[in-house]
Amino acid sequence: QIKSGMFAQVFLSTVSESNALCVPRNAVIPKGSQSVVYIVDEESRARMQVVETGIENSKYIQISKGLKEGQEVIEKGNTLVSDGSKVRVVTGGEK
């Protein structure tokens, strides 16, 4: 038991994985027992995609299944779209 005034040295092991596919945390939406993201298809429509998540930190979540590298994921406004909604992709400072 550690009491006031005592010192302890602690080592924390963090997990990492190389070549992991990660997305911003706010791109992943919990839907019941599943996690989903909205991707943008070739017709500029939002498509709901069920994903499996892995390791996460304060900014990103690893996607272990359900996404391919290069797919565009909706990060902002993803709670305002539905499957099949027409979307306009903006990047950087565009609005």
Steps between C-alpha positions, in 0.01 A plus 500: 500500500638840399460771758534876480862604455612165356644465150454232239654432164250377243559355154211503257501277197330651198381295208588592145457341163676591178306554178169532685206667326380777733228765486423798724303396810202719413462322163388182680137493615365239744176343372369250752765231537676604178732778391441673168664764284360684202711478188461700178435284194591576137165679451568738793245325720542411866504127562477351848771242557513265800856477632693312764727714713828422669758705686403860574646811654367847571491596130479187283339156487643206310260338253575128485214405262255680275714769332760503228793737474409806294127503574375845598344506846259771614637652820294815556127497454492121498209498746298718261515272195320179421584211272472622141505874579667716236810667649758754395856428607690794648861482606724721707365852545209470254144544626 
